[in-house]
XYZ file of C-alpha atoms in Angstrom:
464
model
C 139.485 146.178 85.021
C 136.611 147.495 87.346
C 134.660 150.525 87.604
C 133.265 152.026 90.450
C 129.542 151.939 90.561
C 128.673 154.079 93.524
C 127.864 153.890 97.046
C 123.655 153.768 97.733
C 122.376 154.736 100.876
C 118.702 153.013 101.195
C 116.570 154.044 104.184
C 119.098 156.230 105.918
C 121.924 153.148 106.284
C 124.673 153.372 103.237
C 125.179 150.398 101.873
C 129.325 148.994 101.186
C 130.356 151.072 98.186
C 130.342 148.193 94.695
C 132.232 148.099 91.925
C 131.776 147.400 88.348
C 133.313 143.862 86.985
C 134.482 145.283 83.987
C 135.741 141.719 82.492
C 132.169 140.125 83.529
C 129.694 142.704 82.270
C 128.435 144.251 78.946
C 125.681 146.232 77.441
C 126.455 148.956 80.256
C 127.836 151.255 77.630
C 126.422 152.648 74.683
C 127.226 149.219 72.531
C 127.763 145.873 73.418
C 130.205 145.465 70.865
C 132.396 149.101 70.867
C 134.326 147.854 67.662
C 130.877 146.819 65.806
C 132.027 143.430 65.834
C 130.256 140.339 65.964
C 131.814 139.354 69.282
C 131.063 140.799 72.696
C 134.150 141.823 74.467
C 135.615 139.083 77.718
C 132.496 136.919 76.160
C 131.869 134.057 73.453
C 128.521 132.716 72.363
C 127.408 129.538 70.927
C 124.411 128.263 69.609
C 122.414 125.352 67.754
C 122.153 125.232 65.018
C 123.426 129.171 64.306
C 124.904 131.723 66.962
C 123.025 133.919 68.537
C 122.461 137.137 66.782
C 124.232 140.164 68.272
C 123.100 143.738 67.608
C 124.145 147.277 69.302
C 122.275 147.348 72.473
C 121.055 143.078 73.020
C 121.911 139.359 71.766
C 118.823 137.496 70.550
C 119.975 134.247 72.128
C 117.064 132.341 70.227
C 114.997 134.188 67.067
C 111.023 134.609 66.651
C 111.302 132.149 63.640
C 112.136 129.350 62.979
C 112.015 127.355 66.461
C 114.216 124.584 68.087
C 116.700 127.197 68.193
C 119.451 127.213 71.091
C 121.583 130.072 71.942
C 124.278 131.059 74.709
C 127.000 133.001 75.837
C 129.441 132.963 78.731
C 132.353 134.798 80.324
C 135.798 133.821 79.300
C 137.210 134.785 83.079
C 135.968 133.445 86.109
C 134.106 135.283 88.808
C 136.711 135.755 92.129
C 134.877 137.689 94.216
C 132.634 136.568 97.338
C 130.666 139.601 97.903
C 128.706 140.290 94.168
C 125.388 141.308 92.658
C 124.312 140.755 88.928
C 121.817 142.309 87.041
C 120.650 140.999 84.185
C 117.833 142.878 81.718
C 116.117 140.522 79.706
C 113.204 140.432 77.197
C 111.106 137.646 76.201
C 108.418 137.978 73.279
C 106.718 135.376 71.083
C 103.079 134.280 69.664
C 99.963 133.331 72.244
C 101.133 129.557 72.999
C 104.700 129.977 72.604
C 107.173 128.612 74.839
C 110.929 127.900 75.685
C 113.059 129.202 78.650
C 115.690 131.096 79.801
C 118.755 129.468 81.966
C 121.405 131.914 83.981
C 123.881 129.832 84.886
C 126.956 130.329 87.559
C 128.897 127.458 86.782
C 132.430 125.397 86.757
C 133.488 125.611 82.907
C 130.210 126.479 81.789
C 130.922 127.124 77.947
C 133.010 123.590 77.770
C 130.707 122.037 80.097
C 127.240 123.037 79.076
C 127.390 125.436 76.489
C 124.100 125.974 74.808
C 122.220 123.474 76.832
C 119.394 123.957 79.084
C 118.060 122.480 82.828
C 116.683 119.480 81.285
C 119.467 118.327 78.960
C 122.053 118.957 80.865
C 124.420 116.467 82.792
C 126.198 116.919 85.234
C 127.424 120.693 86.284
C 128.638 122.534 88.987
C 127.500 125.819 90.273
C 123.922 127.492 89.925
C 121.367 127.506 87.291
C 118.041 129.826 87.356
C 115.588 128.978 84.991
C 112.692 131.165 84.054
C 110.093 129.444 81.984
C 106.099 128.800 81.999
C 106.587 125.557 84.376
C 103.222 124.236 84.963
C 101.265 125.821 82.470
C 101.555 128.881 84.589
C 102.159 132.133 83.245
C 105.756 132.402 84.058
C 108.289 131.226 87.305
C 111.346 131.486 88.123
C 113.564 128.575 90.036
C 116.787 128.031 91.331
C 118.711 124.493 91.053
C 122.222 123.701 92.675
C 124.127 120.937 91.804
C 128.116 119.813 93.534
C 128.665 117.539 90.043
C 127.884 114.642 91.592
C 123.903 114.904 89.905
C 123.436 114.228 86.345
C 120.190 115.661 85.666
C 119.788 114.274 82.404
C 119.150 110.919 83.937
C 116.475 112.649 86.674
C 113.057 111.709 85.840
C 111.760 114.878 87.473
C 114.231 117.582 87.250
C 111.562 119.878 88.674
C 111.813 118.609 92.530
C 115.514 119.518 92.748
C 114.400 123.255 92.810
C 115.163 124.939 95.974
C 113.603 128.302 95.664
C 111.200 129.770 93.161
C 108.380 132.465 92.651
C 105.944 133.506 90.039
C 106.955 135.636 87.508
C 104.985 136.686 84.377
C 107.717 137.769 81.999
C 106.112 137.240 78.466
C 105.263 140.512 76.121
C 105.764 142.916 78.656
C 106.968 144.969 75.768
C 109.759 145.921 78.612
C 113.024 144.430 79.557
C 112.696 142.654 83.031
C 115.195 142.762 85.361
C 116.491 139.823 87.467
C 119.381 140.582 90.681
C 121.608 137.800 92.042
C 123.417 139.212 95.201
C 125.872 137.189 96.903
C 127.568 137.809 100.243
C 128.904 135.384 103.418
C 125.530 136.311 105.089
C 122.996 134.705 102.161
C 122.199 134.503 98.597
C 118.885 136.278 97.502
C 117.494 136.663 94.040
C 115.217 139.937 92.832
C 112.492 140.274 90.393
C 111.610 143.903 88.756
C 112.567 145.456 92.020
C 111.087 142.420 94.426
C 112.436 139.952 96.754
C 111.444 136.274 94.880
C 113.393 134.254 96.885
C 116.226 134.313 99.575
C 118.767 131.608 101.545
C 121.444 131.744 104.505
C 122.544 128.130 103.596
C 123.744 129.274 99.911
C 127.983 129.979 99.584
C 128.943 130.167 96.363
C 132.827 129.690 96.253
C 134.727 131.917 93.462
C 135.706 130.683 90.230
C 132.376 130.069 88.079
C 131.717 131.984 85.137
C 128.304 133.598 84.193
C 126.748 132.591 81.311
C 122.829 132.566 79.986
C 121.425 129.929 77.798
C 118.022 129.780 75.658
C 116.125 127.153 74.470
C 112.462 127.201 72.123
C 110.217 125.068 71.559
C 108.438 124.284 68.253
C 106.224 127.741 68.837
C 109.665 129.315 69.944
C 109.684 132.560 72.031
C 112.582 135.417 71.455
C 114.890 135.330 74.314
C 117.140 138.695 74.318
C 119.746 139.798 76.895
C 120.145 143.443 76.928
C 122.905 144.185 79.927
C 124.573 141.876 82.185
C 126.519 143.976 84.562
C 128.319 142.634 87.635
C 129.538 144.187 90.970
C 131.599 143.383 93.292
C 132.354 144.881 96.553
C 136.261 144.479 96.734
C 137.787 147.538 96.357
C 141.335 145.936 95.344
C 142.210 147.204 92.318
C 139.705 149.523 92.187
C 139.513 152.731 89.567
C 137.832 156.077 90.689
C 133.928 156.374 89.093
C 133.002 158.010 86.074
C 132.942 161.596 87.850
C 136.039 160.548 89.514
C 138.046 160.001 86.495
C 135.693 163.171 84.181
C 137.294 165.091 86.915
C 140.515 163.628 86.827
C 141.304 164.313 83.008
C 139.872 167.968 83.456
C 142.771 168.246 85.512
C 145.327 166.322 83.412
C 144.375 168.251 80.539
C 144.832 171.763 82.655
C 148.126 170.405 83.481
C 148.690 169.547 80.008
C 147.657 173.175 79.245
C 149.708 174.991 81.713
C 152.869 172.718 80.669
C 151.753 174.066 77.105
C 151.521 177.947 78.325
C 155.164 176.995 80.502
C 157.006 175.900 76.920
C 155.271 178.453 74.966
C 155.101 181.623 76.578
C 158.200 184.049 76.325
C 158.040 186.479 79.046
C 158.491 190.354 78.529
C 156.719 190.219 75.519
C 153.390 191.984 74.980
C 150.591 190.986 72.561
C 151.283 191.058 69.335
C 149.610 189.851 66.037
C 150.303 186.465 65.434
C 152.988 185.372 63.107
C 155.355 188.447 63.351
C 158.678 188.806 64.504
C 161.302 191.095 66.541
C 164.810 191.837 66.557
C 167.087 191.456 69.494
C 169.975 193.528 70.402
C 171.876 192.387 67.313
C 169.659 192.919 65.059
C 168.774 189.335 64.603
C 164.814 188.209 63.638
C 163.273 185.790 65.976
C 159.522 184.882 66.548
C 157.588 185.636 69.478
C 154.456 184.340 71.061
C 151.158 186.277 71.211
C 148.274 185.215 73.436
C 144.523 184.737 73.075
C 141.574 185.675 74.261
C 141.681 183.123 77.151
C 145.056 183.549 78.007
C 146.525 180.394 76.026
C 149.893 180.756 73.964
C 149.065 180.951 70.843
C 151.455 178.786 68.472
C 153.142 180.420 65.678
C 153.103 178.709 62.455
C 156.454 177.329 61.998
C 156.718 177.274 58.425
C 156.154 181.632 58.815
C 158.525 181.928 62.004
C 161.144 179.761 60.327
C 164.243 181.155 61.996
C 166.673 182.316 59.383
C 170.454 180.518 59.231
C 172.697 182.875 60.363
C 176.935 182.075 60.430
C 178.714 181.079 63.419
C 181.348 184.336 62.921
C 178.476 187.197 63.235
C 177.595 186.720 66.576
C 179.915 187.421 68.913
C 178.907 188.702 71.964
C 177.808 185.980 74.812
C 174.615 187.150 75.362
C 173.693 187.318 71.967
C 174.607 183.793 71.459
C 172.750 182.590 74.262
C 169.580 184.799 72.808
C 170.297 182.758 69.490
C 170.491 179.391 71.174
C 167.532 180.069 73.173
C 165.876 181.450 70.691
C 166.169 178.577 68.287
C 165.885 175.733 71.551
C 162.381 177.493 71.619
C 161.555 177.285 67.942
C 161.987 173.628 67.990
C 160.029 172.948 70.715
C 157.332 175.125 68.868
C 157.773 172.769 65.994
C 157.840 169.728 68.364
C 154.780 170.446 70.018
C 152.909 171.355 66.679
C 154.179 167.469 65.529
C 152.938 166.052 68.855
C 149.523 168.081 68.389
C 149.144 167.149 64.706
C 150.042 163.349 65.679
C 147.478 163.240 68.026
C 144.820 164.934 66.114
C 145.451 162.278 63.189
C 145.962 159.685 65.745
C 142.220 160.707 66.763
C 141.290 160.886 63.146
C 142.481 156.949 62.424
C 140.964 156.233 65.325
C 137.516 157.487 63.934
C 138.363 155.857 60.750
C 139.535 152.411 62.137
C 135.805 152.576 64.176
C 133.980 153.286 60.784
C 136.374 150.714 59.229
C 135.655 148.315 61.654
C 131.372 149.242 61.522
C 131.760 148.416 57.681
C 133.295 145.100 57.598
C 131.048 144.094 60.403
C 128.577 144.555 57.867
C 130.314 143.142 55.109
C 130.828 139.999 57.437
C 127.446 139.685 57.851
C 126.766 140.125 54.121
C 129.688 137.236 53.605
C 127.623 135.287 55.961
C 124.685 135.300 54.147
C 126.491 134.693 50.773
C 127.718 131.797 52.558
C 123.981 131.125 52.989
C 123.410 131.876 49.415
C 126.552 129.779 47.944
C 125.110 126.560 50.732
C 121.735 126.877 49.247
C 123.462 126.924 45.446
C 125.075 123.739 46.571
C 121.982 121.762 47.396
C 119.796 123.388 44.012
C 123.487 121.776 42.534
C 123.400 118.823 43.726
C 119.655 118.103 43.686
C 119.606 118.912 39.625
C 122.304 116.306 39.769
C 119.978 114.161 41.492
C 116.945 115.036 39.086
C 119.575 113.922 36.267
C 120.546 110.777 37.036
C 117.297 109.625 38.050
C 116.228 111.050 34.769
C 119.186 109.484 32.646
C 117.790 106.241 34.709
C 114.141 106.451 33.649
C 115.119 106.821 29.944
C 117.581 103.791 30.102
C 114.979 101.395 31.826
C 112.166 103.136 29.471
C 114.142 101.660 26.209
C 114.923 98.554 27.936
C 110.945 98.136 27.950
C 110.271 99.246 24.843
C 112.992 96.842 23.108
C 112.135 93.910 25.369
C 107.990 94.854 24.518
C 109.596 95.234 20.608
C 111.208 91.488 20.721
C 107.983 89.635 21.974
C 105.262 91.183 19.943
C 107.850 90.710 16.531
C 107.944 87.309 17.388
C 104.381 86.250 17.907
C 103.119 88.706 14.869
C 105.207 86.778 12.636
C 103.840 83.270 13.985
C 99.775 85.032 14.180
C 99.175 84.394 10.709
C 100.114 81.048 10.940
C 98.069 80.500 13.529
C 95.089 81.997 12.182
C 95.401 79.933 9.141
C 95.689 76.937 10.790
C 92.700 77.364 14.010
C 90.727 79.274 10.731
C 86.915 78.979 11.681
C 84.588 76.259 9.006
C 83.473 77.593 5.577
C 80.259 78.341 4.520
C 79.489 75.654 2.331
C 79.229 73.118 5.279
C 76.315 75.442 7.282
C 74.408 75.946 3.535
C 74.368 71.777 2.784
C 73.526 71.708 7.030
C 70.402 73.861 5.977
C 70.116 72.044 2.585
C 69.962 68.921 4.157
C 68.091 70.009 7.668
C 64.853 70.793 4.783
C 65.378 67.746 2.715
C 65.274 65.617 5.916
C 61.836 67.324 6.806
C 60.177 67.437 3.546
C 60.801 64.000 3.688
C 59.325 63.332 7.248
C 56.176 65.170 6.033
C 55.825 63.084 2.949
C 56.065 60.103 5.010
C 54.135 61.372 7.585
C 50.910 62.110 4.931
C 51.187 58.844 2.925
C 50.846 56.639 6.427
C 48.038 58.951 6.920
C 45.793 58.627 3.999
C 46.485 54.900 3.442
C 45.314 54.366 7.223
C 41.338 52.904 7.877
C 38.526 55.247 7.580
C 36.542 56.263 10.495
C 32.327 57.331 9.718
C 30.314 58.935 12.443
């Protein structure tokens, strides 16, 4: 389904009128996901390791914390158009030397055949990729990389010399959404920045079935990539549906039709105003209800439970034109009552509808508090199985602890019972060997002396 988007006249020449791509475009409304959903409508999203968040006016495709994150989504239909433009309102925040970048792809299969991945890690793809990231240490650029499917740029050692267009663009805490425009026509392909030509080509043709999608990727200081709108035009006019004002206009007048086919069943001519819910009597004497008017000029229903037409028999009328006032008469009570039913059927119809949209808003949430229970329950598991862990290994310690302590037991038992022996047996000498050594060691030299004086003093004399 498209919607018109409106014809622009810039400089004094109108340009071809364009039309919304219903099917390839979201955040144009007042929600990106009208049911409050976790899904954005004719798009899916991926992500490693968790989907990208959605909320009601952007997707974070990667969060401020932690990083290594990787986010995407991508249209489930095909673009068939030649003549398009895109714009796409983006937002980019992190810390002073984060990084990451952004990818917008136009490609063959994208979500099968590249899904989350970025410029770098990709294979091989076919289609368009721009990626906006700080290449160079600069502080931002934006560059545009074609590829037939024959390239697998994973295998490139310098991915960056494949660009064939780019420009400098500073995109990081703006505190802003930035806008980037891809138009597309048989004349060239040219890609705008905020309002500003970055780069142009008359050799780009972009044949038709590719589908959009945008990829993130962060580094270990990760940057918040979020997509706010991503609305695409075409300017084919098959199949096209008025504009907004178009179609506001449009059910002004279905409803006044609806009104005047109201007044047509309602009104009963002849009558004047009367208070509403009485009746009158015809020419027989019969009561039947009549219609009285508002203010603006609108029939007025009569409550059908008070303007209940009594049963009459078959016999008492006899006159023609009294039956035919009877039959009329009750033909129009019942489409009274039918067009009360159809009014109270569509005001409760309108009613479920509110309720099925405040239904659907509260298990939204409720999915989202499952998903963190999930969460919850995951991290339960591993606190599980790691006291499991801290069990065994504890169960372990205390088995190998008493198989030391008896094997410790067994050897000392066994040499205390063999230490007295020993002792016994290497016992150091007694002390009566060291007193008879000292005895003896002063008998010996008492006996020296002696000997020593009597050779003396038997020895010649010597005079001066």
């Amino acid at each position: 389904m498209r919607l018109l988007a409106g014809i622009v006249a810039l400089g004094g020449v109108a340009e071809a009128a364009q039309y919304l791509v219903n099917d390839l475009s979201f955040g144009f409304g007042t929600r990106i996901n009208p049911d409050g959903r976790n899904t954005i409508p004719h798009y899916s999203m991926q992500g490693n390791p968790n989907v990208p968040e959605l909320l009601s006016n952007k997707v974070i495709l990667t969060p401020p914390a932690p990083g290594n994150q990787r986010g995407a989504v991508w249209a489930d239909k095909p673009l068939e158009y030649t003549a398009w433009t895109t714009d796409i309102d983006f937002r980019v925040n992190g810390p002073e030397r984060g990084s990451g970048l952004l990818n917008i792809w136009l490609a063959k299969d994208g979500a099968r055949n590249i899904g989350s991945q970025s410029i770098y890690t990709v294979g091989k793809f076919e289609g368009l990729v721009l990626v906006v990231n700080q290449h160079g240490g600069s502080a931002g650029m934006i560059r545009g990389f074609l590829n037939d499917g024959t390239l697998d740029y994973s295998m490139r050692t310098n991915v960056d010399n494949l660009a064939f267009g780019h420009c400098w663009f500073a995109y990081r805490n703006l505190g802003r959404p930035s806008q980037i425009k891809l138009r597309h026509n048989s004349q060239n392909f040219k890609v705008e920045v905020d309002g500003r030509l970055c780069f142009e080509s008359d050799k780009i043709h972009i044949p038709t079935g590719y589908n959009f999608g945008l990829s993130a990727a962060s580094a270990e200081t990760p940057d918040s990539f979020e997509v706010f709108k991503v609305v695409v035009l075409s300017e084919d006019d098959i199949g096209a549906v008025p504009n907004q004002q178009q179609q506001q206009q449009q059910q002004q007048q279905q409803q006044q039709q609806q009104q005047q086919q109201q007044q047509q069943y309602q009104q009963q001519p002849g009558e004047n105003q009367k208070p509403l819910g009485g009746t009158t009597h015809d020419e027989n004497g019969q009561k039947r209800p009549y219609m009285s008017f508002g203010r603006s000029g609108q029939a007025a229903i009569p409550d059908p439970y008070d303007n209940a037409i009594p049963d009459v028999e078959a016999n008492s009328i006899t006159a023609s034109k009294a039956q035919f006032e009877d039959l009329h008469t009750r033909i129009q009570s019942m489409n009274h009552h039918l067009s009360s039913i159809f009014r109270s059927v569509a005001q409760y119809g309108g009613i479920a509808d509110q309720n099925h949209q405040e239904v659907s808003v509260m298990l939204g949430e409720m999915k989202g508090l499952l998903t963190k229970l999930d969460r919850f329950a995951s991290v339960e598991n591993k606190l599980e199985n790691l006291e499991r862990e801290v069990r065994s290994m504890r169960s372990e310690l205390t088995a190998r602890l008493k198989e030391s302590e008896h094997s410790i037991k067994y050897h000392v038992t066994d040499k205390h019972e063999d230490l007295a022996g020993h002792v016994v047996k290497h016992a150091a000498p007694g002390h009566t060997k060291l007193y008879v050594a000292i005895v003896g060691s002063q008998v010996v030299l008492a006996g020296a002396y002696f000997f020593y004086k009597r050779r003396k003093a038997g020895g010649p004399k010597k005079y001066l």
